[in-house]
Amino acid sequence: MSAPEPPRPIEIGRANEHDVRIRWKDGTEAVYPARLLRLECPCANCVDELTGRKLIQEGAIAEDVHPAGIDPVGRYAIQIYWSDGHQTGIYTWERLYDLMRKL
């Protein structure tokens, strides 16, 4: 018995000025609000590496934060360059797929 296939996007782009749209191989499509993605940044500046506790406070993120750029990271993730200058978070396909539950 083989392991289930991990989620894979077939298209990544902007839904509008602030939000990111991802179409997944399984047919689902999600529009991710930019601020949610920024708050869910998994980098060591935003999440304590040992405890997993969020270090970033919701009030520290501007309401109008938006992606300034999006680049692929290998075959497993994207890196988002944010309008607030933050750019160290790597968003894996699994993390993004799981985030659909918060939409």
PDB file of C-alpha atoms in Angstrom:
ATOM      1  CA  MET A   1       0.000   0.000   0.000  1.00  0.00           C
ATOM      2  CA  SER A   2       1.484   3.345  -0.994  1.00  0.00           C
ATOM      3  CA  ALA A   3       1.386   6.565   0.987  1.00  0.00           C
ATOM      4  CA  PRO A   4      -1.237   9.129  -0.016  1.00  0.00           C
ATOM      5  CA  GLU A   5      -0.036  11.665  -2.539  1.00  0.00           C
ATOM      6  CA  PRO A   6       0.859  14.979  -0.900  1.00  0.00           C
ATOM      7  CA  PRO A   7      -1.147  18.029  -1.944  1.00  0.00           C
ATOM      8  CA  ARG A   8       0.168  19.740  -5.063  1.00  0.00           C
ATOM      9  CA  PRO A   9      -0.855  23.071  -6.516  1.00  0.00           C
ATOM     10  CA  ILE A  10      -1.441  23.388 -10.236  1.00  0.00           C
ATOM     11  CA  GLU A  11      -1.736  27.178 -10.224  1.00  0.00           C
ATOM     12  CA  ILE A  12      -0.651  29.909  -7.817  1.00  0.00           C
ATOM     13  CA  GLY A  13      -1.459  33.563  -8.342  1.00  0.00           C
ATOM     14  CA  ARG A  14      -3.124  36.600  -6.939  1.00  0.00           C
ATOM     15  CA  ALA A  15      -6.865  36.657  -6.443  1.00  0.00           C
ATOM     16  CA  ASN A  16      -6.696  40.449  -6.115  1.00  0.00           C
ATOM     17  CA  GLU A  17      -4.247  43.048  -4.794  1.00  0.00           C
ATOM     18  CA  HIS A  18      -4.062  41.450  -1.347  1.00  0.00           C
ATOM     19  CA  ASP A  19      -5.020  37.794  -1.560  1.00  0.00           C
ATOM     20  CA  VAL A  20      -3.417  34.643  -2.978  1.00  0.00           C
ATOM     21  CA  ARG A  21      -5.348  32.057  -5.003  1.00  0.00           C
ATOM     22  CA  ILE A  22      -4.209  28.446  -5.236  1.00  0.00           C
ATOM     23  CA  ARG A  23      -5.787  25.768  -7.416  1.00  0.00           C
ATOM     24  CA  TRP A  24      -4.935  22.300  -6.166  1.00  0.00           C
ATOM     25  CA  LYS A  25      -4.453  19.100  -8.154  1.00  0.00           C
ATOM     26  CA  ASP A  26      -7.434  17.502  -6.379  1.00  0.00           C
ATOM     27  CA  GLY A  27      -9.733  20.158  -7.875  1.00  0.00           C
ATOM     28  CA  THR A  28     -10.074  22.399  -4.841  1.00  0.00           C
ATOM     29  CA  GLU A  29      -9.378  26.098  -5.084  1.00  0.00           C
ATOM     30  CA  ALA A  30      -8.739  28.461  -2.212  1.00  0.00           C
ATOM     31  CA  VAL A  31      -8.326  32.204  -1.834  1.00  0.00           C
ATOM     32  CA  TYR A  32      -6.012  32.932   1.078  1.00  0.00           C
ATOM     33  CA  PRO A  33      -6.380  36.355   2.695  1.00  0.00           C
ATOM     34  CA  ALA A  34      -2.944  37.978   2.746  1.00  0.00           C
ATOM     35  CA  ARG A  35      -3.137  38.942   6.405  1.00  0.00           C
ATOM     36  CA  LEU A  36      -3.972  35.354   7.397  1.00  0.00           C
ATOM     37  CA  LEU A  37      -0.959  34.069   5.473  1.00  0.00           C
ATOM     38  CA  ARG A  38       1.290  36.685   7.052  1.00  0.00           C
ATOM     39  CA  LEU A  39       0.020  35.772  10.533  1.00  0.00           C
ATOM     40  CA  GLU A  40       0.626  32.086   9.767  1.00  0.00           C
ATOM     41  CA  CYS A  41       4.249  32.634   8.760  1.00  0.00           C
ATOM     42  CA  PRO A  42       6.218  29.594   9.977  1.00  0.00           C
ATOM     43  CA  CYS A  43       9.663  31.231  10.195  1.00  0.00           C
ATOM     44  CA  ALA A  44      11.771  31.350  13.372  1.00  0.00           C
ATOM     45  CA  ASN A  45      11.044  35.069  13.795  1.00  0.00           C
ATOM     46  CA  CYS A  46       7.308  34.384  13.922  1.00  0.00           C
ATOM     47  CA  VAL A  47       7.166  31.002  15.692  1.00  0.00           C
ATOM     48  CA  ASP A  48       9.292  29.746  18.592  1.00  0.00           C
ATOM     49  CA  GLU A  49      11.282  26.829  17.194  1.00  0.00           C
ATOM     50  CA  LEU A  50      11.193  24.827  20.422  1.00  0.00           C
ATOM     51  CA  THR A  51       7.635  25.353  21.628  1.00  0.00           C
ATOM     52  CA  GLY A  52       5.783  26.178  18.403  1.00  0.00           C
ATOM     53  CA  ARG A  53       4.279  29.218  20.142  1.00  0.00           C
ATOM     54  CA  LYS A  54       3.488  32.170  17.902  1.00  0.00           C
ATOM     55  CA  LEU A  55       5.796  35.096  18.524  1.00  0.00           C
ATOM     56  CA  ILE A  56       4.109  37.559  16.195  1.00  0.00           C
ATOM     57  CA  GLN A  57       1.204  39.529  17.602  1.00  0.00           C
ATOM     58  CA  GLU A  58      -1.869  40.043  15.447  1.00  0.00           C
ATOM     59  CA  GLY A  59      -1.770  43.792  16.090  1.00  0.00           C
ATOM     60  CA  ALA A  60       1.757  43.959  14.678  1.00  0.00           C
ATOM     61  CA  ILE A  61       0.540  43.078  11.177  1.00  0.00           C
ATOM     62  CA  ALA A  62      -0.992  45.878   9.127  1.00  0.00           C
ATOM     63  CA  GLU A  63      -4.501  45.293   7.794  1.00  0.00           C
ATOM     64  CA  ASP A  64      -3.299  46.135   4.278  1.00  0.00           C
ATOM     65  CA  VAL A  65      -0.278  43.809   4.217  1.00  0.00           C
ATOM     66  CA  HIS A  66       0.054  42.089   0.855  1.00  0.00           C
ATOM     67  CA  PRO A  67       2.458  39.907  -1.100  1.00  0.00           C
ATOM     68  CA  ALA A  68       5.073  41.942  -2.952  1.00  0.00           C
ATOM     69  CA  GLY A  69       6.299  38.760  -4.630  1.00  0.00           C
ATOM     70  CA  ILE A  70       5.954  34.993  -4.570  1.00  0.00           C
ATOM     71  CA  ASP A  71       8.719  32.558  -5.551  1.00  0.00           C
ATOM     72  CA  PRO A  72       8.750  28.760  -5.717  1.00  0.00           C
ATOM     73  CA  VAL A  73      11.000  26.884  -3.305  1.00  0.00           C
ATOM     74  CA  GLY A  74      11.928  23.594  -4.913  1.00  0.00           C
ATOM     75  CA  ARG A  75       8.931  21.358  -5.508  1.00  0.00           C
ATOM     76  CA  TYR A  76       7.497  21.675  -2.033  1.00  0.00           C
ATOM     77  CA  ALA A  77       6.794  25.293  -1.086  1.00  0.00           C
ATOM     78  CA  ILE A  78       6.639  29.004  -1.860  1.00  0.00           C
ATOM     79  CA  GLN A  79       8.376  31.961  -0.310  1.00  0.00           C
ATOM     80  CA  ILE A  80       6.300  35.118   0.013  1.00  0.00           C
ATOM     81  CA  TYR A  81       7.904  38.552   0.038  1.00  0.00           C
ATOM     82  CA  TRP A  82       5.616  40.784   2.094  1.00  0.00           C
ATOM     83  CA  SER A  83       4.890  44.487   1.733  1.00  0.00           C
ATOM     84  CA  ASP A  84       6.048  44.954   5.351  1.00  0.00           C
ATOM     85  CA  GLY A  85       9.545  43.742   4.419  1.00  0.00           C
ATOM     86  CA  HIS A  86       9.192  40.259   5.926  1.00  0.00           C
ATOM     87  CA  GLN A  87      10.415  37.456   3.668  1.00  0.00           C
ATOM     88  CA  THR A  88      11.821  34.546   5.647  1.00  0.00           C
ATOM     89  CA  GLY A  89       8.770  32.271   5.792  1.00  0.00           C
ATOM     90  CA  ILE A  90       8.637  29.148   3.644  1.00  0.00           C
ATOM     91  CA  TYR A  91       5.046  27.994   3.129  1.00  0.00           C
ATOM     92  CA  THR A  92       4.962  24.280   2.284  1.00  0.00           C
ATOM     93  CA  TRP A  93       2.196  22.796   0.140  1.00  0.00           C
ATOM     94  CA  GLU A  94       0.991  20.766   3.134  1.00  0.00           C
ATOM     95  CA  ARG A  95       0.820  23.845   5.361  1.00  0.00           C
ATOM     96  CA  LEU A  96      -1.075  25.838   2.721  1.00  0.00           C
ATOM     97  CA  TYR A  97      -3.472  22.966   2.072  1.00  0.00           C
ATOM     98  CA  ASP A  98      -4.131  22.611   5.814  1.00  0.00           C
ATOM     99  CA  LEU A  99      -4.726  26.375   6.094  1.00  0.00           C
ATOM    100  CA  MET A 100      -7.831  25.977   3.914  1.00  0.00           C
ATOM    101  CA  ARG A 101      -9.598  24.871   7.112  1.00  0.00           C
ATOM    102  CA  LYS A 102      -9.149  28.389   8.517  1.00  0.00           C
ATOM    103  CA  LEU A 103     -10.753  30.069   5.511  1.00  0.00           C
TER     104      LEU A 103
END
